[in-house]
mmCIF file of C-alpha atoms in Angstrom:
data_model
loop_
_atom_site.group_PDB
_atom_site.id
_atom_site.type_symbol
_atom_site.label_atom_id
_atom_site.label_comp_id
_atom_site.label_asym_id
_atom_site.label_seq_id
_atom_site.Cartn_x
_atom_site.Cartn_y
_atom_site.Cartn_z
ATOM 1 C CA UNK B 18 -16.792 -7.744 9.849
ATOM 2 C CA UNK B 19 -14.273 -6.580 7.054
ATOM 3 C CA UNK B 20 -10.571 -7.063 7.626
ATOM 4 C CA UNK B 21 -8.768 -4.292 6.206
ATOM 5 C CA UNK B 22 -5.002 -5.892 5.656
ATOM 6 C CA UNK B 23 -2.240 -3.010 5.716
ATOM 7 C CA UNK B 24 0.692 -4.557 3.976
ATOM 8 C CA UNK B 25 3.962 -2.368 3.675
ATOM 9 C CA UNK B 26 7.625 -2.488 1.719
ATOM 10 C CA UNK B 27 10.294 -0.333 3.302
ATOM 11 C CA UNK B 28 13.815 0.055 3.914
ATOM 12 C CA UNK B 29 13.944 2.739 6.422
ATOM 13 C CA UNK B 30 10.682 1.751 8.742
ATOM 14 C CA UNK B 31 9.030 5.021 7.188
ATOM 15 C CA UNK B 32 6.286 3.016 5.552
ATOM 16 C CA UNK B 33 5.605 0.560 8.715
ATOM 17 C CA UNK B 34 5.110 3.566 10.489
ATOM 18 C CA UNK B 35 2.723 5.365 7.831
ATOM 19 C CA UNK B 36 0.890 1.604 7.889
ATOM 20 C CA UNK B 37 0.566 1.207 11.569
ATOM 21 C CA UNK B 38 -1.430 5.025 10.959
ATOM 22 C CA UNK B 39 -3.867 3.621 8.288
ATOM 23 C CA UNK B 40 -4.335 0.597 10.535
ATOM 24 C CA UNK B 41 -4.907 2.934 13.567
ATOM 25 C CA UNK B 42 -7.599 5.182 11.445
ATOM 26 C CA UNK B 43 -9.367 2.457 10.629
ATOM 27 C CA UNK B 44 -9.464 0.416 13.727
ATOM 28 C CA UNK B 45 -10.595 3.652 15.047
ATOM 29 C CA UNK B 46 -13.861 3.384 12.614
ATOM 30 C CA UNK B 47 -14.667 -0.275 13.659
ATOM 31 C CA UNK B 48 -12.467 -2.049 11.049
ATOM 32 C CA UNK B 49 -10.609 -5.181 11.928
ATOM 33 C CA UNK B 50 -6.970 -4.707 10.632
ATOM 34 C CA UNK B 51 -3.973 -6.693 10.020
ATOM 35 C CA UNK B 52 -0.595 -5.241 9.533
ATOM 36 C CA UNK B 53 2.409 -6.840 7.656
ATOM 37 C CA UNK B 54 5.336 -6.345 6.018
ATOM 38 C CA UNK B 55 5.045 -7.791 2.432
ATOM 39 C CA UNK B 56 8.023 -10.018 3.112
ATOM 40 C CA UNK B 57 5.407 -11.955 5.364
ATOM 41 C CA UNK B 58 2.860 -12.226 2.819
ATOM 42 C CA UNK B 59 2.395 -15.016 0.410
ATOM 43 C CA UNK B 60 0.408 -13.828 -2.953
ATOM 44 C CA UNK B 61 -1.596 -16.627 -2.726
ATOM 45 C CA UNK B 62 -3.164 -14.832 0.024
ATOM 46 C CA UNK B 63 -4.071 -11.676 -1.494
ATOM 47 C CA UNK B 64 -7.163 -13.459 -3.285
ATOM 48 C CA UNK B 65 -8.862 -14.259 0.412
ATOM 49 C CA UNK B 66 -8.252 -10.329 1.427
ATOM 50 C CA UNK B 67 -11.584 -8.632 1.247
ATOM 51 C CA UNK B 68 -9.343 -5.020 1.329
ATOM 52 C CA UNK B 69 -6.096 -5.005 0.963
ATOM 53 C CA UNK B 70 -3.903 -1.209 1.873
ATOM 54 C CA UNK B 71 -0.303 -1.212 0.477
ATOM 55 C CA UNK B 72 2.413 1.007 1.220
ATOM 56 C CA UNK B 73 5.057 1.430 -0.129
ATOM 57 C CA UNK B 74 8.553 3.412 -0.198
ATOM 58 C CA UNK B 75 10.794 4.167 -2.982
ATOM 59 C CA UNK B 76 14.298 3.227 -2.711
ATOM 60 C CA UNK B 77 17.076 4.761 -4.448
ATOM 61 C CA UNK B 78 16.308 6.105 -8.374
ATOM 62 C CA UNK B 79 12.743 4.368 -8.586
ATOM 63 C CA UNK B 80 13.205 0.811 -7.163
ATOM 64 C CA UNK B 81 11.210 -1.336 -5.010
ATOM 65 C CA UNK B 82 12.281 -0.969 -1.177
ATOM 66 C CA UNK B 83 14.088 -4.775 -0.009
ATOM 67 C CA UNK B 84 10.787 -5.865 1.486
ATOM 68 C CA UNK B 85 8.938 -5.607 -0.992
ATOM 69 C CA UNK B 86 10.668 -6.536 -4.639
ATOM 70 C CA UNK B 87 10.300 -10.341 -3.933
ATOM 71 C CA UNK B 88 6.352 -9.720 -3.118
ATOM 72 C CA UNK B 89 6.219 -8.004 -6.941
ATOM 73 C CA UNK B 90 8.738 -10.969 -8.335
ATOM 74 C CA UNK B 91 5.914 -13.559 -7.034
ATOM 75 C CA UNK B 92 3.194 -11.267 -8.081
ATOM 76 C CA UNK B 93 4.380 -11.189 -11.699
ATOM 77 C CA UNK B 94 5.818 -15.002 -11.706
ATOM 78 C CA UNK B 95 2.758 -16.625 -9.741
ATOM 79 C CA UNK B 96 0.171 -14.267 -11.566
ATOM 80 C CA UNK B 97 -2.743 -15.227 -8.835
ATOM 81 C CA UNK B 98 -6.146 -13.867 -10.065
ATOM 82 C CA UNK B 99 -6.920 -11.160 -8.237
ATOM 83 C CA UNK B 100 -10.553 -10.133 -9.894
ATOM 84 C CA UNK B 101 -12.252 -9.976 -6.064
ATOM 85 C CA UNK B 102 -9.663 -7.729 -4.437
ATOM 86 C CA UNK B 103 -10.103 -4.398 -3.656
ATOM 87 C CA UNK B 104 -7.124 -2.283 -3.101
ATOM 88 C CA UNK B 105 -5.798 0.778 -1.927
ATOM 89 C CA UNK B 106 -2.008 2.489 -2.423
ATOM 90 C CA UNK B 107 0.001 4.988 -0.370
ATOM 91 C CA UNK B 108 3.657 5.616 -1.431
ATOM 92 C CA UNK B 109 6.193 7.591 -0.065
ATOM 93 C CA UNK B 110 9.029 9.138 -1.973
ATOM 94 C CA UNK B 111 10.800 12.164 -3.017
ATOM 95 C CA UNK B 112 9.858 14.731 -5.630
ATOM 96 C CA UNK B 113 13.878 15.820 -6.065
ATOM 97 C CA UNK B 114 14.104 12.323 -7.842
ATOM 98 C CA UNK B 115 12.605 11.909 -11.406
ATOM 99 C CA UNK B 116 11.533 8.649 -10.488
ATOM 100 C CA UNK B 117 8.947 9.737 -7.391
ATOM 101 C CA UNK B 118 7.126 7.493 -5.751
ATOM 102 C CA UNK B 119 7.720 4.885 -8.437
ATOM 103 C CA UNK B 120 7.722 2.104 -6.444
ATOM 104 C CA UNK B 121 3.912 2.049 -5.099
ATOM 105 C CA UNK B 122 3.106 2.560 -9.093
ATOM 106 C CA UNK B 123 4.825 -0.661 -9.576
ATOM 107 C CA UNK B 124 2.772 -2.308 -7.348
ATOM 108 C CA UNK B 125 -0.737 -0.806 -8.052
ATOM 109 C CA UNK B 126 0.540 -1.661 -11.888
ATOM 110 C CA UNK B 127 0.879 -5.236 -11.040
ATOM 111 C CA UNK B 128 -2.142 -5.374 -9.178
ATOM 112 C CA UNK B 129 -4.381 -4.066 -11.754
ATOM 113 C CA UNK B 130 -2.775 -6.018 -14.406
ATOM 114 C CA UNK B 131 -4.189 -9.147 -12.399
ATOM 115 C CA UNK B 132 -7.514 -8.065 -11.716
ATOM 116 C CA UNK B 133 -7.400 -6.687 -8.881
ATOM 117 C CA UNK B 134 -10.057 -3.074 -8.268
ATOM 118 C CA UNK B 135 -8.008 0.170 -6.737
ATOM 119 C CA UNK B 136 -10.558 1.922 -4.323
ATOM 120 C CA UNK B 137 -9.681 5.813 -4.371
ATOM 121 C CA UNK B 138 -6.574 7.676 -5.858
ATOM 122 C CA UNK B 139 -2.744 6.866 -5.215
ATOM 123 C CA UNK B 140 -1.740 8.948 -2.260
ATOM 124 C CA UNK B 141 1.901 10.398 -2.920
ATOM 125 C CA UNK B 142 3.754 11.650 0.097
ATOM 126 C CA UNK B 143 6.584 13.899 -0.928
ATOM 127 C CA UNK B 144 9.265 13.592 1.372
ATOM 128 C CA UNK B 145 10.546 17.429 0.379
ATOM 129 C CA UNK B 146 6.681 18.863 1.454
ATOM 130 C CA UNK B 147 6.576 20.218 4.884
ATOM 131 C CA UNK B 148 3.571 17.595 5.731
ATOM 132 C CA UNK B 149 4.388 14.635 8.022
ATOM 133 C CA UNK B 150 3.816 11.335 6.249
ATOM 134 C CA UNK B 151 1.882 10.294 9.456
ATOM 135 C CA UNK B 152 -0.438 13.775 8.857
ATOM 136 C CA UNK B 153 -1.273 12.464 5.485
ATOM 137 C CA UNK B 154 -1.215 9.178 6.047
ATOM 138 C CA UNK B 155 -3.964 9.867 8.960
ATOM 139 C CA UNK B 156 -6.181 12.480 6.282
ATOM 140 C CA UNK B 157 -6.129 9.773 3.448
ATOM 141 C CA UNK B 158 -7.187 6.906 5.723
ATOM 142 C CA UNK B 159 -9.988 9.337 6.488
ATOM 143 C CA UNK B 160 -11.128 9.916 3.441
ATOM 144 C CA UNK B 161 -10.532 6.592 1.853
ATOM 145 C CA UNK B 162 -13.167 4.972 4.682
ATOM 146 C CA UNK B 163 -15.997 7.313 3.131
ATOM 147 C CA UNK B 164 -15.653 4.967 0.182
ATOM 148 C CA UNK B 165 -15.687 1.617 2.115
ATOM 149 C CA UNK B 166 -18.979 -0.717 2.534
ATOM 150 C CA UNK B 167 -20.749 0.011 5.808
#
């Protein structure tokens, strides 16, 4: 069975929630999941994750949220290879700043710079949209499972 690992930064608790959604959809579709906050996870880990889900919030004018800038400080200073990792990225930020949803491209940058494969596009939630985070947290997780192995 594939383990799906949801792993989320935040300051708030916005992204737990949105990654407790992605773990929900898909559980929902059969999926084993494990959820964590990136504080809990060691990069030497990431290279035994089948799929790994990040999430991510952006804190202040583009930064990485608390839980989640030493995770990218021992990404880029432990520089594990990555090449057999698949990925996915949902951020969460706020189009007023000029720096939206910077943080989760900081991440998927690292990521890729070490090997690891992105599966599907970088969803964005704008925290100035009408939508609920959870709404498209819940659509993306949808569509990103049509592109997962049987």
């Amino acid at each position: 069975m594939t383990v799906v690992h949801v792993l989320y930064g935040t300051e708030s608790g916005n992204a737990e929630m949105v990654a407790d959604d992605i773990a929900a959809a898909f559980g929902d579709q059969g999926y084993e999941t494990v959820t964590a906050e990136l504080t809990d996870v060691d990069v030497s880990d990431l290279a035994a994750m089948e799929i790994a889900v990040f999430v991510s919030s952006t804190y202040g004018e583009g930064g990485l949220p608390e839980t989640a800038a030493p995770f990218h400080d021992a990404l880029l200073t432990e520089r594990p290879d990555l090449s057999g990792v698949r990925f996915a990225a949902f951020g969460l930020g706020d189009s007023i700043y000029e720096t939206f949803n910077n943080a989760i491209e900081t991440i998927r940058a690292a990521l890729l710079e070490l090997g690891a494969e992105q599966i599907g596009t970088t969803a964005k939630h704008d925290a100035a949209s009408t939508t609920p985070a959870t709404e498209l947290a819940d659509a993306w997780a949808r569509e990103l499972l049509t592109l997962m192995p049987a």
